[in-house]
mmCIF file of C-alpha atoms in Angstrom:
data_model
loop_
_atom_site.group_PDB
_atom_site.id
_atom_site.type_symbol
_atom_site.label_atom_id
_atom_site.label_comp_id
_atom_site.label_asym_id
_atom_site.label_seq_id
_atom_site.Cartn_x
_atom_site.Cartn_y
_atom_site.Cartn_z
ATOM 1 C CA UNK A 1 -24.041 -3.428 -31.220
ATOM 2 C CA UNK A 2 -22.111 -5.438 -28.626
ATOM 3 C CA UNK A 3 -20.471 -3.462 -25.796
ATOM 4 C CA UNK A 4 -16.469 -4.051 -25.898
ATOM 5 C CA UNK A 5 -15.087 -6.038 -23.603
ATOM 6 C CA UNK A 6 -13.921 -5.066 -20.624
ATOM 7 C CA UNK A 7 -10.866 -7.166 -20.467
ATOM 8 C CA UNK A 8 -9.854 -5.571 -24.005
ATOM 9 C CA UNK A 9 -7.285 -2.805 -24.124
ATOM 10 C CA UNK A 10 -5.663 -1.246 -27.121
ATOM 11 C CA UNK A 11 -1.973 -1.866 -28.407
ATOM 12 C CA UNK A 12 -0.833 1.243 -26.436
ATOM 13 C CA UNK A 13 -2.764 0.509 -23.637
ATOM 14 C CA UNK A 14 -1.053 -2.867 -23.737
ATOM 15 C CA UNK A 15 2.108 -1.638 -24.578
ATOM 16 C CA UNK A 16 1.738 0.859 -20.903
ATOM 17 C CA UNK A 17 0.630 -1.926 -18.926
ATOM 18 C CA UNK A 18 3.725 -4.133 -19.793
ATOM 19 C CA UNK A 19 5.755 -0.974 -19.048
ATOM 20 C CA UNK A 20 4.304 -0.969 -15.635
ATOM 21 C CA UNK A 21 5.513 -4.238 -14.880
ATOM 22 C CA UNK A 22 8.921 -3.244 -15.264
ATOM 23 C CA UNK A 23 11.091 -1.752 -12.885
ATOM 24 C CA UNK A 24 14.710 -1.243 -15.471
ATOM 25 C CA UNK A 25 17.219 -0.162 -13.517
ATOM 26 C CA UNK A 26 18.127 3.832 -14.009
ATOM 27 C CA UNK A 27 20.395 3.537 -17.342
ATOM 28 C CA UNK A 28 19.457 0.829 -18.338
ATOM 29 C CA UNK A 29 17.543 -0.359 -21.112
ATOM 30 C CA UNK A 30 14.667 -2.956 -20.944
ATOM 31 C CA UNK A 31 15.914 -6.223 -23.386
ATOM 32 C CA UNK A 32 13.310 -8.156 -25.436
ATOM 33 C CA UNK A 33 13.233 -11.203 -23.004
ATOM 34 C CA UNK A 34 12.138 -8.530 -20.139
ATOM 35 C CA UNK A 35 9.409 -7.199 -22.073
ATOM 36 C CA UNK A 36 8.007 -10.630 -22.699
ATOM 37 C CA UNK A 37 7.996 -11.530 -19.031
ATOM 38 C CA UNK A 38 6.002 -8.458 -18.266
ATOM 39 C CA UNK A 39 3.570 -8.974 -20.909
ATOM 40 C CA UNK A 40 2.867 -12.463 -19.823
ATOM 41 C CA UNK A 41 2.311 -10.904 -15.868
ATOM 42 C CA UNK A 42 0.093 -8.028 -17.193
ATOM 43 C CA UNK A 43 -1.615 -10.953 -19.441
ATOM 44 C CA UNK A 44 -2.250 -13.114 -16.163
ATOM 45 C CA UNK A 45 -3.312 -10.415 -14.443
ATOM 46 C CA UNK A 46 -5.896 -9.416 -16.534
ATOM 47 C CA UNK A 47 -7.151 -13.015 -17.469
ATOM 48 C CA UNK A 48 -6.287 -15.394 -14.352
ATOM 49 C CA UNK A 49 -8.739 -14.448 -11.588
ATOM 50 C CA UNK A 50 -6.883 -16.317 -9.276
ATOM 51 C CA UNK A 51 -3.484 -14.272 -10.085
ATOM 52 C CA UNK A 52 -5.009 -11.058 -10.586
ATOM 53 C CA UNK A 53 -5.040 -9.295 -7.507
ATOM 54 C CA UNK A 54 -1.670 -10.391 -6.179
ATOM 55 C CA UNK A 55 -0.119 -9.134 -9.699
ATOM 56 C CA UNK A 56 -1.849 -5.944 -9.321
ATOM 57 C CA UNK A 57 1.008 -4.119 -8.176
ATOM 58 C CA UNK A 58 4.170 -6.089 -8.448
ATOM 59 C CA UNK A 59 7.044 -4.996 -10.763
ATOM 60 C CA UNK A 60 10.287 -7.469 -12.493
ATOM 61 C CA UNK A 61 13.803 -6.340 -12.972
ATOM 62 C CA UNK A 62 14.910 -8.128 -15.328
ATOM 63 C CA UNK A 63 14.649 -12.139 -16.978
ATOM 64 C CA UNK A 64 17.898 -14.018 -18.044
ATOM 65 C CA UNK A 65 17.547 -17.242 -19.853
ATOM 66 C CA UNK A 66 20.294 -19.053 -19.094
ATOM 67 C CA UNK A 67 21.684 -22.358 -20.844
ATOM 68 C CA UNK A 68 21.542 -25.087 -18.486
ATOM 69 C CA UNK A 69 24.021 -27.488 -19.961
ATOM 70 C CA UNK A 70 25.039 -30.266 -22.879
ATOM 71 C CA UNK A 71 21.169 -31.163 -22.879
ATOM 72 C CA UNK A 72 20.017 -28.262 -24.098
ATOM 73 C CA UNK A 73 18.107 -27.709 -21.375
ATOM 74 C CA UNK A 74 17.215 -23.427 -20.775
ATOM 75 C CA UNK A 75 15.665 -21.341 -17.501
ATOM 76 C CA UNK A 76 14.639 -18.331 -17.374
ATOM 77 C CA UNK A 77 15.307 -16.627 -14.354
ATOM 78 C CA UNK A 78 12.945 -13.727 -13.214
ATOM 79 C CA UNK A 79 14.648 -11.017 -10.618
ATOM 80 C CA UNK A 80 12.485 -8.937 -8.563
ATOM 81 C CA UNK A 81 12.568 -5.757 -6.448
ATOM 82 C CA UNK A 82 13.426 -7.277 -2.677
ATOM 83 C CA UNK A 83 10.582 -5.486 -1.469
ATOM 84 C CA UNK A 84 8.479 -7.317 -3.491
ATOM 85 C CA UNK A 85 9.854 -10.805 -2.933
ATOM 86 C CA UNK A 86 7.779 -12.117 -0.233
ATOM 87 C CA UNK A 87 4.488 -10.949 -2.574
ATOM 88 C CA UNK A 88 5.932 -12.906 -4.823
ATOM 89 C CA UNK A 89 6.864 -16.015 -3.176
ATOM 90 C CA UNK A 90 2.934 -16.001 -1.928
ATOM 91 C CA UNK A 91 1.614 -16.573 -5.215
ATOM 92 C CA UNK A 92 5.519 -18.559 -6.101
ATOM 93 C CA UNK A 93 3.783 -22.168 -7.247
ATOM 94 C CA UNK A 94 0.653 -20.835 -9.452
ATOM 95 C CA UNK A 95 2.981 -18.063 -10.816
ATOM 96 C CA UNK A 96 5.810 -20.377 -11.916
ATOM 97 C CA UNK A 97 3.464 -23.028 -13.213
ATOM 98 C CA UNK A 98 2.251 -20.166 -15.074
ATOM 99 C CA UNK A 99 4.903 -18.598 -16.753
ATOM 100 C CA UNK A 100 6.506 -21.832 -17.496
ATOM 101 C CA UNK A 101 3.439 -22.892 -19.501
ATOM 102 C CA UNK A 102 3.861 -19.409 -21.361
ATOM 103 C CA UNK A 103 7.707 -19.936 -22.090
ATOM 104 C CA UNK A 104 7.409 -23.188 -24.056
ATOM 105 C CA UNK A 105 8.033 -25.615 -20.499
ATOM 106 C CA UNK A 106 11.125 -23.795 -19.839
ATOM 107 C CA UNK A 107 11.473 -24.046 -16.442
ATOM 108 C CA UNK A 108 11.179 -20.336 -14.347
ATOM 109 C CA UNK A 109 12.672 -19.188 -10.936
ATOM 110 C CA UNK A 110 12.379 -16.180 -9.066
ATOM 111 C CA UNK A 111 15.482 -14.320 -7.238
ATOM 112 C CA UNK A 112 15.180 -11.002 -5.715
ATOM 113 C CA UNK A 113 17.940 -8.391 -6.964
ATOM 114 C CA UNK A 114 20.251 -8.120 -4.552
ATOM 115 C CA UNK A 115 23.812 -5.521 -4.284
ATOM 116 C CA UNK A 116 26.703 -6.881 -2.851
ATOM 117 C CA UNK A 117 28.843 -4.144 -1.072
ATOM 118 C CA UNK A 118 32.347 -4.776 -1.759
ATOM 119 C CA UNK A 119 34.691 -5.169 1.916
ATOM 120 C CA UNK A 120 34.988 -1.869 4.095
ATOM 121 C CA UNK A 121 37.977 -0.136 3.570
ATOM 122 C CA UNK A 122 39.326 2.703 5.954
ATOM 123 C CA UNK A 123 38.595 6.267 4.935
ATOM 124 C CA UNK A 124 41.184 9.191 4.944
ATOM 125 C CA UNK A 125 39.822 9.558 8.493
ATOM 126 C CA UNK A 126 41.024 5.846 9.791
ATOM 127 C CA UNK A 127 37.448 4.790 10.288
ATOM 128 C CA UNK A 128 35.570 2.074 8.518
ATOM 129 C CA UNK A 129 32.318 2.296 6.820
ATOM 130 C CA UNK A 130 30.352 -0.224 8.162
ATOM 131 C CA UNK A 131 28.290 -2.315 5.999
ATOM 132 C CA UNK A 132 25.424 -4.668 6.434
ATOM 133 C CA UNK A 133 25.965 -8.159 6.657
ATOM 134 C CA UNK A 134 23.063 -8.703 4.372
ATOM 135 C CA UNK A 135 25.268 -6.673 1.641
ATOM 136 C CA UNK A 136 28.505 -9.120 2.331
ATOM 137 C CA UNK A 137 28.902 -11.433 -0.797
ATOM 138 C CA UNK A 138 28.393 -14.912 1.363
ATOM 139 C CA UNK A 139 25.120 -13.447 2.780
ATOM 140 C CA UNK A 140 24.077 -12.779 -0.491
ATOM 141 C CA UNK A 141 24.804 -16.279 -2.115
ATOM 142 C CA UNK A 142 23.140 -17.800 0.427
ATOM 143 C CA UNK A 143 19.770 -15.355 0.056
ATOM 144 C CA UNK A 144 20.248 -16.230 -3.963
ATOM 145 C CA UNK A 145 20.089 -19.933 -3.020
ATOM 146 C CA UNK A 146 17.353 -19.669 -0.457
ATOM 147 C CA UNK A 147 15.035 -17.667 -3.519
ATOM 148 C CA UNK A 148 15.926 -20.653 -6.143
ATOM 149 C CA UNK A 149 14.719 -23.875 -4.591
ATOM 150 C CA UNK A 150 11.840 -21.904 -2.462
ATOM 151 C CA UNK A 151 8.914 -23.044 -1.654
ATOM 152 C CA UNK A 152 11.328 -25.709 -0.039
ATOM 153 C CA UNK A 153 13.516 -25.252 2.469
ATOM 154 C CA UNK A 154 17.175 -26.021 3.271
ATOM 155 C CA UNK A 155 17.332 -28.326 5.806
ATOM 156 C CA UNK A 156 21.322 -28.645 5.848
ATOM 157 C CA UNK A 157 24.587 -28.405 4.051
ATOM 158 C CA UNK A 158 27.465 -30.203 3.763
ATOM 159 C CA UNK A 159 30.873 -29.094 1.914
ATOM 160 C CA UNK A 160 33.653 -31.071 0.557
ATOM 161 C CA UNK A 161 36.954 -29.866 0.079
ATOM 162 C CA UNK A 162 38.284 -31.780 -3.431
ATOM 163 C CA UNK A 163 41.198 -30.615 -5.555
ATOM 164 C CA UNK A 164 39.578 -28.454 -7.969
ATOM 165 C CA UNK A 165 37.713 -26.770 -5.457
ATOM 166 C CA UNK A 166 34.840 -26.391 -2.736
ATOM 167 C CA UNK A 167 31.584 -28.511 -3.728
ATOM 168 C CA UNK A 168 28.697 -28.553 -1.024
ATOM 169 C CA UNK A 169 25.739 -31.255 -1.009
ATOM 170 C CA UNK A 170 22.541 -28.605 -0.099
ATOM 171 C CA UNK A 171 19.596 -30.839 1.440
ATOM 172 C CA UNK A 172 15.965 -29.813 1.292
ATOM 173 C CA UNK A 173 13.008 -30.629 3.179
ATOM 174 C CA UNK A 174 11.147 -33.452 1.840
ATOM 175 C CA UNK A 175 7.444 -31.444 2.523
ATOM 176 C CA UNK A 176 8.067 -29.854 -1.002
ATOM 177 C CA UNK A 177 9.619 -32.961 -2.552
ATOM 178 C CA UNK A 178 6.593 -33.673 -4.930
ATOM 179 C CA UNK A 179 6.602 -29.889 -6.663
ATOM 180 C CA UNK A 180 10.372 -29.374 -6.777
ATOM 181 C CA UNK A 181 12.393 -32.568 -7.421
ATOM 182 C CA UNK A 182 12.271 -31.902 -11.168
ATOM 183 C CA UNK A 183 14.267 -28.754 -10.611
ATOM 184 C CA UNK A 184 17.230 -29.862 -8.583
ATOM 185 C CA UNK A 185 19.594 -30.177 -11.459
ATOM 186 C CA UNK A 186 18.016 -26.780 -12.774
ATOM 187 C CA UNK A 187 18.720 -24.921 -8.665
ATOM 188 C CA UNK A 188 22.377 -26.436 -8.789
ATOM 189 C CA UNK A 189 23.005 -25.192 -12.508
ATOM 190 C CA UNK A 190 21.815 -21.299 -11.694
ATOM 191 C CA UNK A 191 23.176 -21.264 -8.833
ATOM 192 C CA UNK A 192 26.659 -21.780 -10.360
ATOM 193 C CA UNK A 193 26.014 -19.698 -13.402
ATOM 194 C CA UNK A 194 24.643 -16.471 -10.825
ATOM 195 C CA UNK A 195 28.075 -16.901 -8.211
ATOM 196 C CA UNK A 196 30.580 -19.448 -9.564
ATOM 197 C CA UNK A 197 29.510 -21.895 -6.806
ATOM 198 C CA UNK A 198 29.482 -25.568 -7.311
ATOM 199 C CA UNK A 199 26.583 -27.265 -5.437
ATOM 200 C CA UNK A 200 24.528 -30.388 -5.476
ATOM 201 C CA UNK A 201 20.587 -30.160 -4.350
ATOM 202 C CA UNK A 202 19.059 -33.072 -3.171
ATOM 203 C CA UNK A 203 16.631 -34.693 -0.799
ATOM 204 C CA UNK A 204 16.891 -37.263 2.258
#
């Protein structure tokens, strides 16, 4: 009689351990695409010994696949607890490579949830309730941009004023040219579906 694996677990042992991986918002009910993002973390992090310990204890959102265009093209993007992004962005290029072979080549990016506090207003008592700048809607479009093309790094930005609107060129550091350059038309595409922002990613 052979032992049984230790690496086996039931279905509702399984079905727990995905649970775990989610972190739904109160009220809100975990979709289909969610629950297939956190099995493929709790798979990795029982079978991928170089995952497993950084997985142990991180937590998703939500997913979104978005539709990237004419091409057909689709991404799914992954958003995290903020208190968890900078676990993530440690294990960012395994993870990604990852999940993306798990999702049929789709390609995957990671964006911490963020809340955008709408603009102080006065209260009955004339003062205003101050709010962080981290919370302001700019300072959170830039954050949102910052998680979608890491690991590189935005090395400068320039906007154009045309007659349909704002568009701004976003350059990245070459260092991460090789592992990212297939995703610049995927970073500009996000970014516009996640804040209505035009943008063009590129490299020089």
């Amino acid at each position: 009689w052979d032992s049984p694996s230790l690496h086996y677990r039931t279905p509702m042992a399984a079905n727990a351990a995905t649970r775990s991986k989610l972190k739904t918002p109160k009220g809100q009910t975990a979709e289909d695409l969610d629950k297939s993002v956190a099995a493929a973390l709790t798979d990795l992090e029982m079978n991928s010994n170089d995952l497993k310990a950084d997985l142990r204890t991180l937590q998703i959102v939500c997913a979104r696949e978005l539709d990237l265009g004419a091409d057909g093209k689709k991404c799914i993007v992954v958003f995290v607890p903020f208190p968890q992004l900078k676990a993530f962005q440690r294990i960012h290029v395994r993870l990604v490579r990852e999940l993306e072979k798990k999702f049929s080549g789709k390609h995957v990016v990671i964006v911490a949830q963020r809340r955008i506090v709408p603009v102080p207003v006065r209260g009955a008592g004339g003062r205003l309730q101050a709010r962080p700048r981290s919370r302001s809607l700019t300072s959170v479009h830039e954050k949102i941009l910052d998680d979608l093309v890491y690991p590189a790094e935005i090395v400068g930005k320039r906007t154009k004023v045309r007659l349909d609107g704002r568009s701004t060129k976003v350059v990245l550091d070459k260092k991460e040219q090789v592992t990212t350059e297939h995703k610049l038309h995927t970073f500009a595409a996000v970014y516009k579906k996640l804040t209505g922002k035009d943008i063009s990613v590129c490299f020089e």
